[in-house]
Each structure stands twice: as structure tokens, then as C-alpha cells.
Amino acid sequence: MSDSAVFVPHFHWDREWYEPFQVFRHRLVAALDTVLETAEADPDFRFTVDGQLAAIEDYLEMRPENRDRVVALVREGRLAIGPWLILLDEFLCSGETIVRNLQMGWTAAEGLGGAMPVGYLPDMFGHIAQMPQILARAGIEHAALWRGVPGSVDGHAFNWRAPDGSQVRTEFLFDGYDNGLDVLLIPEQIGRALGDYAEMTAERWGGDPVLAMAGTDHNAPDPQLASWLRRASGEGRPITIATLDEYVRKHVRDEVSAVVTGELRSHVRGNILPGVLSVRLGLKQRMAVAERTIDHAERMNALWSRRDDAPFLRLAWHKIIESTAHDSVVGSGTDETCDQVAARLAEAAQTARALRDAALAEAAARVPSDGHLVANPLPFDRTTLVEVDVVAPPEGTALLATAADGSTALVQLISQAPTVLTDERMDASQLERVLRRIHRRELFGRLIDHYELTAGELVFHLAEVPTSGPFDLLILRREVAEAAAAHPGEWRVLTLEEARATALAPVDVPASGLASFRVEPSDTTAATTSAPATATDRTLANGLVEVTVAADGTLDITGQDGTVLYGVGRLVDGGDRGDSYNYAPPAQDVLVSEPTEITVEVLETGPLRSRLSVTRVYEWPAALSDDRDVRGDQVVPTPVETLVEVRVGEPFVRVSTSFLNQCADHRLRFHVPLPEPVTTSASAGQFAVTERGLTAEGGWGEYPLPTFPAGSFVAAGAATVLLDHSSEYELVGDGTELAITLLRAIGSISVNIHPLRDEPAASEIPVPGAQDLGMRIENRFAVVPSASGWRGAHAVALAEEFRNDVLVTRGTGSAGHQLPPDTAGLRVDGKDVLVSAVHRVGGDDAQGPGTEVRLTAMRDTASTVRVTGTFTEATTVDLLGRPLSRTPVADALELDLGPWEIHTVVLR
């Protein structure tokens, strides 16, 4: 039995949860005031600030006068801060966001005296497979955590290994991050209580001292803690007060033999609360939009802009990272808390959008205004379809897209807009009021090309790109005043727009590059280079995939290799009497999977894109009854529209679902039946593709539902589903179907009595907003049938194409000028290689600014990667940007990546 103990005073701080951020911050300031006063009054006192620097930032914003006091304690080693900016949910954001979280937290902590070099992850709801590599590549050798550790770990520490082989020694907080509090209940009996605890847990500690985490949520330790422990130490068992960093570096002695590889999602020693993956769908979608927008903004800014917008990028990243907190994006807070998270994510996306569009505007200035600029955010060549607004062609005339090199391609006309915008009758004395609508040359969102002024009639002709020369509003005012005086009485005012159309154009865009094109009417036609997209009453095809709408409204999808997935999109709705943390079916559940009405409509027939709309009406129970174990009798007919789409050249079928949610307390899932039963699934996210079985490990107080997270795709057997945002899935029917959650609507943060969880996860606080009542629920997927699974389907690259549309904007140069030549940016060639970041970085005294590129080998075998662009030197850096090695580059940079390796390089 261990003969000594180390107490680590700390608190765990949920930045926002059952109260919004500012309410919690008021408590935080009071708590840290107490911590500083206690530390300054007692030299033995140490404190660990929860591993997240945001708590210090939030405090110093209110107490800026205390900055020097904080720095002094950090430098003395008595206040441990960082390394994270925020304690995140690791599964509900991208791997790149996790890296930026660590970078921003580390940098801010360095400015305050230094970051704690321990990957402290106390309260996350499970941990991603690649976390050991992320920590190791930042130079961090230790981690400490609680939830998700499998039952095979019988000590207080283990070596946690990432898929690439990186590992960190990990302190297992097997009794939670507050295990020391029970020992402190009666200050006069700490010695006796500590002896009891050490005896109860003796098999865990070996020859190492007991680690007693002396802290809990949202409270500072008692200022007398150090004096209590000094007295208890004098009575027998040696007791030391330390930071968490000091414990793992100075006090542990035993060698660690246990090894755990990959993600930690076991329920055996703590609840991992898997229902957070699917509650409050809107937050997951907003996170994906914000991450995607800032990624595009960084790439466009680094490659195509002369502006260094680093302050705006830092602001956007900070707001995204704040929102990843394990009680924020998960949606387990009150309605007002979740509203603030949603607003913060929207603000991050808006900031990033401004930077992205500003960078595009610089390039668009070189494209004539009758053309369009297309930017490719991905580092490989693409042929893509873009929708643009154009002048409608005369009836019977084709539209062609002309590229900068003179090549042409067929354009598909999608829709046409009316040309008469207004037709008004008014007295001559009212004409001046009409002119007030004009802002310089703009009228109704268009520009005045020319006007016609005759006795009793004023006609405006609007265009997106005027061709009639200059326009003078002052001259128009004078002419109208003179005409009104000469012709009193009734006038007619017409506002006509040139006939407009929405056109779908195919565009070839180089890697990370720019292309431009014009859409013009032509007497000739051009054929598609691939098999055209076609549609019949119930079938879509493009030569690579074919989809047929079955009699029940589901989809039969045939892949490029002949693999058929039957019944895709079967919807199953059931009751949910759980809460934001855990799903729970009512004891007398009613599952609804059969529609009462089915209609199919052809929307587009090709040749570039074909679409069908399938509308199925379901009668879903409106809510649970007064007995929460029974679904109510009242039903709500709910139409669910499924848009099915194939595009020329794409080996997958795009599927989106949409419905107005009018029901409470239910879960809706999208099923993909599999050709053969499977025993494993695989999902991509956070720099890895993780395989999982049909069950989850249980053993604590939570039923181990095998619902799992997926980031960019999920695959099972012959079915791969590309995803738009982080989603929850499960293999059901003994491995015969893949089920993806579309909506989980619940009404309470936590419920006191939960059939699948022994203890409450929080207070039973109503959250009517989590029912999503009156909200339109939309989800977007793509389905790839392939007998060779996700690897054979090249799902890593397909997922990037599906999630990252090209960026399109109209040119702003002089109309009629020659289109600029296509320009390539950064190119990355390599199989199953994910490029998670391309962004501008500053230089040191010896080197100027550069472009940082982060690549990951998303496979279990080695990869060779070739990077080309306008650079002559490459510096390999760690995940904190510190140089490791430099290499001169002639034609291209050749990299050999190990399996699942994350590699970061700065190009200059």
C-alpha cells in the first residue's frame, strides 16, 4: 500500500453550462481571487487551473490589475495554467480545431509565464484516437484524464498509444477529478480518511503515492487546505501539495506497463454520455460551417491575398475554440447558453467569410465583369459544377461556358427569372419619389443600363453588367422634372430587367487554384466529357452510379463496381424519454417506419445534374404522454422531402432530407441496409479512421449503447456515407443496417431517473429549445456503394470534395476583356492524404513569412506525398510551430509519411 499522498488543489471550470458564460464568469472571478490570495498567503499552496487557459483570460479581462500576480505564481511553479485554450469535446470538432486549441492555449500561457506540459483532459466525454500523437508532436509527454479508459487498465497510469505509434504516459483519474474531496470532508480526520482511501485503492498505486485531486466544479479550495494537510502530514502519512505537472514529473516512480491504443470510449469507469453527439443538431451544423469557412478563408488569404488578416483569423479561431467546450457544442446547456454558442459560431463564420471574400475580391478584380472566378480550396485538380446567374439565352439557343484557354463546355439551364420587376401607374407629381429608389446607379439590386423617357412613360432597363456607358443620376432627375412639368397627369413607370437565368456550368480548376469562365449563348453545342446525368420518372444515373426510387420511397443505389444497396433512406422514428446526455426509449415505444403517402417528382433531367424529389408523409406521435414511458396517442402528419441528386463524373449519390419538426421527445434515424451483415464499422474524424464493433464496453452506471461519432464519413461493409457535419451512427439489426441520427429532440438537460444511466448527469432543468419544435431539420449526405469498402472507394478524397465546394464570385474587371489564365496554387499528390490546413505564418529574424501545411496519412500503410508550388525551402515543424529540420526544395517536396502520421511543414 502506498505510504504517501500528493494532493493537487484545483477546480474544474465549465465555462458555460446550466448557467450562461457571464454568470459562470462572475463565480470564476471570485474563485480565482480566493486562489491568488491563498497562494500569496501560504507558500506551500499550489493550484492547477483545469488545463484551460480561457479561465485565466476570462479572469484577467475582469481583473487586469492582477496580471503580474498571476505571472509571478506561474513562474514560481505554484500556479499551473494551460496547455489548452478550452477543455473541448474532442469528437464534435475537427482535428485541426484541436491543434489550434492547443496552439492558442500554449501561446497565451507562455505569455503569462509558461504552459503546464501535461495534456490534462479531465471531463471530456471520451477521447479521440490521435490525441497521443497531437500531444507528442507538441512535445508533451504526459496526459491525465478520467472518462473512457477501458477495463484492462488496472493501475493508476497507462501508456496511451495513437494509431501512428506515438504514445504519452497517461495518469488515469479512475475515481474522477475530485477523488480527494471525500478525504477532506472532516478536516480533523484527514489522516484516517486518507489511510482508508489508500487501503481501498492500494492495488492501483503500486509504489507510487496516492494522487488526491482536491477540487470540484466551480469552486476554489478552502483557504485552509494547506494548513489542514500540514497537520495531517505531521500525524503520520507523508502528504505533499503539488500541481498536476509536479505530480507526474516528480512523484511517480513505477514504470508503466499497460498500453492502450486508439480512442477511449469505454463506459467501464465513468459515464461518457454519448447522447451529446446527436442533441441540438443545429450546433453541430454551425460548428461544421464555421470550421469550413475559416479553413477556406485561411487558404485563400495565404495563397491569393496580399493582406495579412491574422488578427481577424485569431478572433474567428478563438470563437470557434470557445464553442468546442465540452458543455458548449455538445448542447447540454440551457437554452440561453446554447443560443450564445450558436451566435458565437455564427460570428466566427461571419468573420471568416469576410476574409475569404476579401481575398477572392483581389483575384476577381483581374476577371472581367461578364465572367466568373472560381477558386478551389482543395490541393488537387477538380472538375466541378457551379451555379451562376447569367443573361437568359434566346429561345432555342444553347449556352456554353468558355474557359480562359478557349475551350467550351455545355451549360445546363436550371431556371429563368421574370423580366418585369415593376409596372406602376402614378401622377406626374410622384415621379420624384421613384427616383429616390436609385442609389447612384443601383436599383433593386441591379444596375441601370439605360432608361427611356417619353411623354407619360418612364422605362428603366436593368442589367447586372451595364453595357451602355456612363449613367448620370443628376441628369436623369433634371430630365424627369422637365417631363413631368410638360406632361402632367398619369404616368406609367416600368422597371425591366434583362432576362436572367440560373445556369449550371462545368469548370476545371487547378489544385488550390483559380479559374475563370464566361457563359455565352451559342449556335453550336458541346458534349459532356463524361457520361451525362439522366433522369426518368423514378431513376437517376450518370454512368458511374444509378439510383432508383422503390415503391416505399427508399432508394436502390448501384455503385461503379455493380454493388447494390437496397432500401437506402428508410426512416425510423421512435420515442426518446432521455435527456441531452443519454438517449432512452420509452418502455412502450412506438416505432414509425412506414409512410402513409409517397410522391416522386423529377426536378432536373441533366445532362450535368439530374434530381428527383421524394416526399414521404409519416404520422409521428406529437410527444410522450404524461407517463413518459408511453408515446402519446396524438399524431402529426409530417412530410419528409428527400432530394436525390447525381452529377456528371461523381461516383456517389447526393441525398438531403428536410422536414418541419412538429413533434417532441423523439429520435429519427436514416437507415442504410447492408448487402451482408457486418461486425465492424469505421468512421473518419480528427486525423484518423477508427474501427468499432457492434457493442461498447460497459461496467459503470451507464448502459453502453454502441452509438458512435463520425466526422467526415462513416462506412460499414459495402456502404460508405459522406457527411456534412459531425454525426451519430449505430450498426443495428445485428450488423445488417447502418443507422445515422437525423434528429434527437428532448426537453431536459438531465433527468433524475434515467433508464440507461444510474445517476443524474446534471440538474433536471427544462430546455424546450432542445425539442427543435417549429424548426426545419435538414441533413445532407452522399452515399457511395463499393464492395471494397471505404478504402477502395477513396472515401478520404471523396469526403473532402463533398464537404468543400469551390468558391465562386463574379469578376469585377472591365467587361469584355480577356479572361486571365488559370493559376495553380499548392498541389499535394498522395493517396489517402488529408490536408487539414494551409495558412500564412509569420517569420523569425532569420526567415520571412511562410505557408504552413498540415498533412495526415489517413491509412495504415506508409504514404509518399509530393508537394509542389512556388517555394524553395521547407521547414518541418512540430504542432506548436517550432522548427525541427529544414530542406531546400528544387522542383517538389517529397515526403514519406508513416501510417496515420500527422506532418506539418512551413513552405517559403
GROMACS .gro file of N, CA, C and O in nm, residues 664-740:
model
  308
  664ALA      N    1  -4.229   1.635  -3.036
  664ALA     CA    2  -4.133   1.640  -2.926
  664ALA      C    3  -4.096   1.498  -2.883
  664ALA      O    4  -4.164   1.401  -2.917
  665ASP      N    5  -3.985   1.489  -2.809
  665ASP     CA    6  -3.947   1.364  -2.742
  665ASP      C    7  -3.934   1.248  -2.841
  665ASP      O    8  -3.994   1.141  -2.823
  666HIS      N    9  -3.853   1.268  -2.943
  666HIS     CA   10  -3.838   1.158  -3.040
  666HIS      C   11  -3.700   1.161  -3.103
  666HIS      O   12  -3.628   1.261  -3.099
  667ARG      N   13  -3.665   1.046  -3.163
  667ARG     CA   14  -3.540   1.030  -3.237
  667ARG      C   15  -3.571   0.976  -3.375
  667ARG      O   16  -3.645   0.878  -3.390
  668LEU      N   17  -3.514   1.041  -3.477
  668LEU     CA   18  -3.534   1.000  -3.615
  668LEU      C   19  -3.400   0.957  -3.673
  668LEU      O   20  -3.300   1.030  -3.660
  669ARG      N   21  -3.398   0.839  -3.738
  669ARG     CA   22  -3.272   0.790  -3.795
  669ARG      C   23  -3.291   0.751  -3.942
  669ARG      O   24  -3.397   0.704  -3.983
  670PHE      N   25  -3.184   0.770  -4.017
  670PHE     CA   26  -3.175   0.739  -4.160
  670PHE      C   27  -3.100   0.607  -4.172
  670PHE      O   28  -2.984   0.596  -4.131
  671HIS      N   29  -3.167   0.505  -4.228
  671HIS     CA   30  -3.109   0.371  -4.233
  671HIS      C   31  -3.052   0.339  -4.371
  671HIS      O   32  -3.112   0.373  -4.473
  672VAL      N   33  -2.938   0.272  -4.368
  672VAL     CA   34  -2.875   0.222  -4.491
  672VAL      C   35  -2.859   0.071  -4.474
  672VAL      O   36  -2.765   0.024  -4.409
  673PRO      N   37  -2.951  -0.010  -4.528
  673PRO     CA   38  -2.937  -0.156  -4.520
  673PRO      C   39  -2.811  -0.202  -4.595
  673PRO      O   40  -2.774  -0.145  -4.699
  674LEU      N   41  -2.746  -0.303  -4.542
  674LEU     CA   42  -2.621  -0.352  -4.599
  674LEU      C   43  -2.644  -0.482  -4.675
  674LEU      O   44  -2.729  -0.564  -4.635
  675PRO      N   45  -2.569  -0.505  -4.783
  675PRO     CA   46  -2.587  -0.629  -4.859
  675PRO      C   47  -2.562  -0.754  -4.776
  675PRO      O   48  -2.627  -0.857  -4.796
  676GLU      N   49  -2.466  -0.746  -4.684
  676GLU     CA   50  -2.434  -0.859  -4.596
  676GLU      C   51  -2.412  -0.806  -4.455
  676GLU      O   52  -2.364  -0.694  -4.437
  677PRO      N   53  -2.443  -0.885  -4.353
  677PRO     CA   54  -2.418  -0.839  -4.216
  677PRO      C   55  -2.268  -0.814  -4.193
  677PRO      O   56  -2.183  -0.882  -4.251
  678VAL      N   57  -2.239  -0.716  -4.108
  678VAL     CA   58  -2.100  -0.683  -4.076
  678VAL      C   59  -2.083  -0.684  -3.924
  678VAL      O   60  -2.180  -0.678  -3.849
  679THR      N   61  -1.958  -0.694  -3.881
  679THR     CA   62  -1.928  -0.691  -3.738
  679THR      C   63  -1.852  -0.565  -3.699
  679THR      O   64  -1.831  -0.542  -3.580
  680THR      N   65  -1.811  -0.484  -3.797
  680THR     CA   66  -1.738  -0.361  -3.766
  680THR      C   67  -1.785  -0.246  -3.854
  680THR      O   68  -1.842  -0.267  -3.962
  681SER      N   69  -1.762  -0.128  -3.805
  681SER     CA   70  -1.783  -0.006  -3.882
  681SER      C   71  -1.655   0.075  -3.874
  681SER      O   72  -1.565   0.045  -3.795
  682ALA      N   73  -1.647   0.181  -3.953
  682ALA     CA   74  -1.531   0.270  -3.950
  682ALA      C   75  -1.581   0.411  -3.975
  682ALA      O   76  -1.665   0.433  -4.063
  683SER      N   77  -1.530   0.506  -3.898
  683SER     CA   78  -1.568   0.645  -3.922
  683SER      C   79  -1.444   0.733  -3.921
  683SER      O   80  -1.347   0.706  -3.850
  684ALA      N   81  -1.448   0.839  -4.003
  684ALA     CA   82  -1.335   0.931  -4.016
  684ALA      C   83  -1.360   1.055  -3.934
  684ALA      O   84  -1.471   1.108  -3.931
  685GLY      N   85  -1.253   1.102  -3.870
  685GLY     CA   86  -1.261   1.225  -3.793
  685GLY      C   87  -1.138   1.244  -3.709
  685GLY      O   88  -1.079   1.147  -3.660
  686GLN      N   89  -1.091   1.368  -3.694
  686GLN     CA   90  -0.978   1.403  -3.608
  686GLN      C   91  -0.852   1.324  -3.645
  686GLN      O   92  -0.791   1.257  -3.561
  687PHE      N   93  -0.816   1.328  -3.774
  687PHE     CA   94  -0.690   1.272  -3.826
  687PHE      C   95  -0.686   1.120  -3.825
  687PHE      O   96  -0.577   1.062  -3.829
  688ALA      N   97  -0.799   1.052  -3.820
  688ALA     CA   98  -0.796   0.906  -3.817
  688ALA      C   99  -0.924   0.849  -3.874
  688ALA      O  100  -1.027   0.917  -3.881
  689VAL      N  101  -0.917   0.723  -3.914
  689VAL     CA  102  -1.036   0.644  -3.943
  689VAL      C  103  -1.039   0.534  -3.838
  689VAL      O  104  -0.948   0.452  -3.830
  690THR      N  105  -1.142   0.535  -3.755
  690THR     CA  106  -1.148   0.448  -3.638
  690THR      C  107  -1.247   0.335  -3.660
  690THR      O  108  -1.362   0.359  -3.699
  691GLU      N  109  -1.201   0.213  -3.637
  691GLU     CA  110  -1.288   0.097  -3.649
  691GLU      C  111  -1.352   0.065  -3.513
  691GLU      O  112  -1.289   0.076  -3.409
  692ARG      N  113  -1.480   0.022  -3.518
  692ARG     CA  114  -1.554  -0.011  -3.397
  692ARG      C  115  -1.639  -0.135  -3.422
  692ARG      O  116  -1.675  -0.164  -3.537
  693GLY      N  117  -1.675  -0.203  -3.315
  693GLY     CA  118  -1.756  -0.323  -3.328
  693GLY      C  119  -1.904  -0.296  -3.307
  693GLY      O  120  -1.951  -0.182  -3.312
  694LEU      N  121  -1.977  -0.404  -3.279
  694LEU     CA  122  -2.122  -0.394  -3.263
  694LEU      C  123  -2.164  -0.358  -3.121
  694LEU      O  124  -2.281  -0.329  -3.096
  695THR      N  125  -2.067  -0.361  -3.028
  695THR     CA  126  -2.100  -0.335  -2.889
  695THR      C  127  -2.001  -0.234  -2.832
  695THR      O  128  -1.899  -0.203  -2.892
  696ALA      N  129  -2.033  -0.183  -2.713
  696ALA     CA  130  -1.944  -0.094  -2.640
  696ALA      C  131  -1.921  -0.155  -2.502
  696ALA      O  132  -2.006  -0.228  -2.449
  697GLU      N  133  -1.805  -0.124  -2.441
  697GLU     CA  134  -1.772  -0.182  -2.311
  697GLU      C  135  -1.846  -0.108  -2.201
  697GLU      O  136  -1.838   0.014  -2.189
  698GLY      N  137  -1.918  -0.185  -2.116
  698GLY     CA  138  -1.990  -0.126  -2.005
  698GLY      C  139  -1.925  -0.161  -1.872
  698GLY      O  140  -1.816  -0.218  -1.867
  699GLY      N  141  -1.995  -0.126  -1.763
  699GLY     CA  142  -1.943  -0.163  -1.633
  699GLY      C  143  -1.955  -0.055  -1.528
  699GLY      O  144  -1.927  -0.078  -1.412
  700TRP      N  145  -1.997   0.063  -1.564
  700TRP     CA  146  -2.016   0.172  -1.468
  700TRP      C  147  -2.165   0.185  -1.444
  700TRP      O  148  -2.235   0.087  -1.429
  701GLY      N  149  -2.216   0.304  -1.445
  701GLY     CA  150  -2.358   0.322  -1.420
  701GLY      C  151  -2.433   0.365  -1.544
  701GLY      O  152  -2.541   0.424  -1.533
  702GLU      N  153  -2.378   0.334  -1.662
  702GLU     CA  154  -2.438   0.382  -1.786
  702GLU      C  155  -2.447   0.264  -1.882
  702GLU      O  156  -2.349   0.193  -1.905
  703TYR      N  157  -2.566   0.244  -1.940
  703TYR     CA  158  -2.581   0.135  -2.036
  703TYR      C  159  -2.497   0.167  -2.160
  703TYR      O  160  -2.508   0.275  -2.217
  704PRO      N  161  -2.413   0.073  -2.203
  704PRO     CA  162  -2.318   0.104  -2.311
  704PRO      C  163  -2.380   0.093  -2.450
  704PRO      O  164  -2.350   0.001  -2.527
  705LEU      N  165  -2.465   0.188  -2.486
  705LEU     CA  166  -2.520   0.190  -2.621
  705LEU      C  167  -2.406   0.204  -2.723
  705LEU      O  168  -2.320   0.291  -2.708
  706PRO      N  169  -2.405   0.126  -2.827
  706PRO     CA  170  -2.298   0.136  -2.928
  706PRO      C  171  -2.327   0.243  -3.034
  706PRO      O  172  -2.320   0.219  -3.154
  707THR      N  173  -2.363   0.363  -2.986
  707THR     CA  174  -2.376   0.478  -3.076
  707THR      C  175  -2.243   0.551  -3.076
  707THR      O  176  -2.186   0.578  -2.970
  708PHE      N  177  -2.194   0.584  -3.195
  708PHE     CA  178  -2.058   0.634  -3.209
  708PHE      C  179  -2.054   0.762  -3.292
  708PHE      O  180  -2.146   0.791  -3.369
  709PRO      N  181  -1.945   0.838  -3.279
  709PRO     CA  182  -1.931   0.962  -3.357
  709PRO      C  183  -1.867   0.937  -3.494
  709PRO      O  184  -1.785   0.847  -3.511
  710ALA      N  185  -1.905   1.020  -3.588
  710ALA     CA  186  -1.843   1.019  -3.721
  710ALA      C  187  -1.824   1.163  -3.765
  710ALA      O  188  -1.911   1.248  -3.741
  711GLY      N  189  -1.710   1.191  -3.828
  711GLY     CA  190  -1.679   1.326  -3.871
  711GLY      C  191  -1.709   1.347  -4.018
  711GLY      O  192  -1.813   1.402  -4.056
  712SER      N  193  -1.620   1.300  -4.105
  712SER     CA  194  -1.638   1.327  -4.248
  712SER      C  195  -1.701   1.212  -4.324
  712SER      O  196  -1.760   1.233  -4.430
  713PHE      N  197  -1.690   1.088  -4.273
  713PHE     CA  198  -1.765   0.978  -4.334
  713PHE      C  199  -1.776   0.864  -4.234
  713PHE      O  200  -1.703   0.853  -4.136
  714VAL      N  201  -1.873   0.776  -4.261
  714VAL     CA  202  -1.889   0.652  -4.187
  714VAL      C  203  -1.909   0.541  -4.288
  714VAL      O  204  -1.975   0.560  -4.391
  715ALA      N  205  -1.847   0.425  -4.261
  715ALA     CA  206  -1.854   0.314  -4.355
  715ALA      C  207  -1.883   0.185  -4.280
  715ALA      O  208  -1.838   0.165  -4.167
  716ALA      N  209  -1.959   0.099  -4.346
  716ALA     CA  210  -1.987  -0.034  -4.294
  716ALA      C  211  -2.003  -0.127  -4.413
  716ALA      O  212  -2.092  -0.107  -4.496
  717GLY      N  213  -1.914  -0.223  -4.426
  717GLY     CA  214  -1.921  -0.314  -4.538
  717GLY      C  215  -1.914  -0.241  -4.670
  717GLY      O  216  -1.821  -0.164  -4.695
  718ALA      N  217  -2.013  -0.263  -4.755
  718ALA     CA  218  -2.013  -0.204  -4.889
  718ALA      C  219  -2.071  -0.064  -4.894
  718ALA      O  220  -2.079  -0.005  -5.002
  719ALA      N  221  -2.111  -0.010  -4.780
  719ALA     CA  222  -2.174   0.124  -4.779
  719ALA      C  223  -2.082   0.225  -4.712
  719ALA      O  224  -2.035   0.204  -4.600
  720THR      N  225  -2.057   0.335  -4.781
  720THR     CA  226  -1.987   0.450  -4.723
  720THR      C  227  -2.077   0.571  -4.738
  720THR      O  228  -2.129   0.597  -4.847
  721VAL      N  229  -2.097   0.643  -4.628
  721VAL     CA  230  -2.181   0.762  -4.629
  721VAL      C  231  -2.093   0.882  -4.597
  721VAL      O  232  -2.031   0.888  -4.490
  722LEU      N  233  -2.085   0.977  -4.690
  722LEU     CA  234  -2.010   1.100  -4.670
  722LEU      C  235  -2.099   1.198  -4.594
  722LEU      O  236  -2.218   1.211  -4.623
  723LEU      N  237  -2.039   1.269  -4.498
  723LEU     CA  238  -2.117   1.350  -4.405
  723LEU      C  239  -2.083   1.498  -4.417
  723LEU      O  240  -1.969   1.535  -4.445
  724ASP      N  241  -2.182   1.580  -4.388
  724ASP     CA  242  -2.167   1.725  -4.392
  724ASP      C  243  -2.121   1.782  -4.259
  724ASP      O  244  -2.062   1.888  -4.253
  725HIS      N  245  -2.148   1.711  -4.149
  725HIS     CA  246  -2.115   1.759  -4.015
  725HIS      C  247  -2.099   1.639  -3.923
  725HIS      O  248  -2.135   1.526  -3.959
  726SER      N  249  -2.044   1.661  -3.804
  726SER     CA  250  -2.029   1.553  -3.707
  726SER      C  251  -2.165   1.491  -3.677
  726SER      O  252  -2.263   1.562  -3.650
  727SER      N  253  -2.170   1.359  -3.680
  727SER     CA  254  -2.297   1.289  -3.669
  727SER      C  255  -2.282   1.167  -3.579
  727SER      O  256  -2.172   1.121  -3.551
  728GLU      N  257  -2.397   1.116  -3.536
  728GLU     CA  258  -2.403   0.994  -3.455
  728GLU      C  259  -2.453   0.880  -3.542
  728GLU      O  260  -2.545   0.897  -3.622
  729TYR      N  261  -2.393   0.761  -3.524
  729TYR     CA  262  -2.440   0.645  -3.601
  729TYR      C  263  -2.437   0.521  -3.513
  729TYR      O  264  -2.375   0.518  -3.405
  730GLU      N  265  -2.500   0.417  -3.562
  730GLU     CA  266  -2.501   0.288  -3.493
  730GLU      C  267  -2.523   0.179  -3.596
  730GLU      O  268  -2.599   0.197  -3.692
  731LEU      N  269  -2.456   0.064  -3.578
  731LEU     CA  270  -2.489  -0.055  -3.654
  731LEU      C  271  -2.601  -0.127  -3.581
  731LEU      O  272  -2.588  -0.160  -3.463
  732VAL      N  273  -2.713  -0.148  -3.650
  732VAL     CA  274  -2.830  -0.208  -3.586
  732VAL      C  275  -2.867  -0.336  -3.659
  732VAL      O  276  -2.812  -0.369  -3.764
  733GLY      N  277  -2.964  -0.409  -3.600
  733GLY     CA  278  -3.008  -0.533  -3.662
  733GLY      C  279  -2.898  -0.635  -3.673
  733GLY      O  280  -2.886  -0.702  -3.777
  734ASP      N  281  -2.816  -0.648  -3.569
  734ASP     CA  282  -2.703  -0.742  -3.571
  734ASP      C  283  -2.610  -0.718  -3.689
  734ASP      O  284  -2.561  -0.812  -3.752
  735GLY      N  285  -2.589  -0.589  -3.718
  735GLY     CA  286  -2.493  -0.556  -3.822
  735GLY      C  287  -2.549  -0.557  -3.962
  735GLY      O  288  -2.473  -0.556  -4.060
  736THR      N  289  -2.682  -0.554  -3.976
  736THR     CA  290  -2.742  -0.558  -4.110
  736THR      C  291  -2.775  -0.419  -4.163
  736THR      O  292  -2.803  -0.405  -4.283
  737GLU      N  293  -2.776  -0.317  -4.076
  737GLU     CA  294  -2.810  -0.182  -4.120
  737GLU      C  295  -2.723  -0.080  -4.049
  737GLU      O  296  -2.689  -0.096  -3.930
  738LEU      N  297  -2.690   0.026  -4.121
  738LEU     CA  298  -2.623   0.142  -4.065
  738LEU      C  299  -2.730   0.249  -4.041
  738LEU      O  300  -2.804   0.283  -4.134
  739ALA      N  301  -2.740   0.299  -3.918
  739ALA     CA  302  -2.840   0.399  -3.885
  739ALA      C  303  -2.771   0.528  -3.844
  739ALA      O  304  -2.685   0.528  -3.754
  740ILE      N  305  -2.806   0.639  -3.910
  740ILE     CA  306  -2.748   0.771  -3.883
  740ILE      C  307  -2.858   0.860  -3.825
  740ILE      O  308  -2.967   0.871  -3.881
   0.00000   0.00000   0.00000
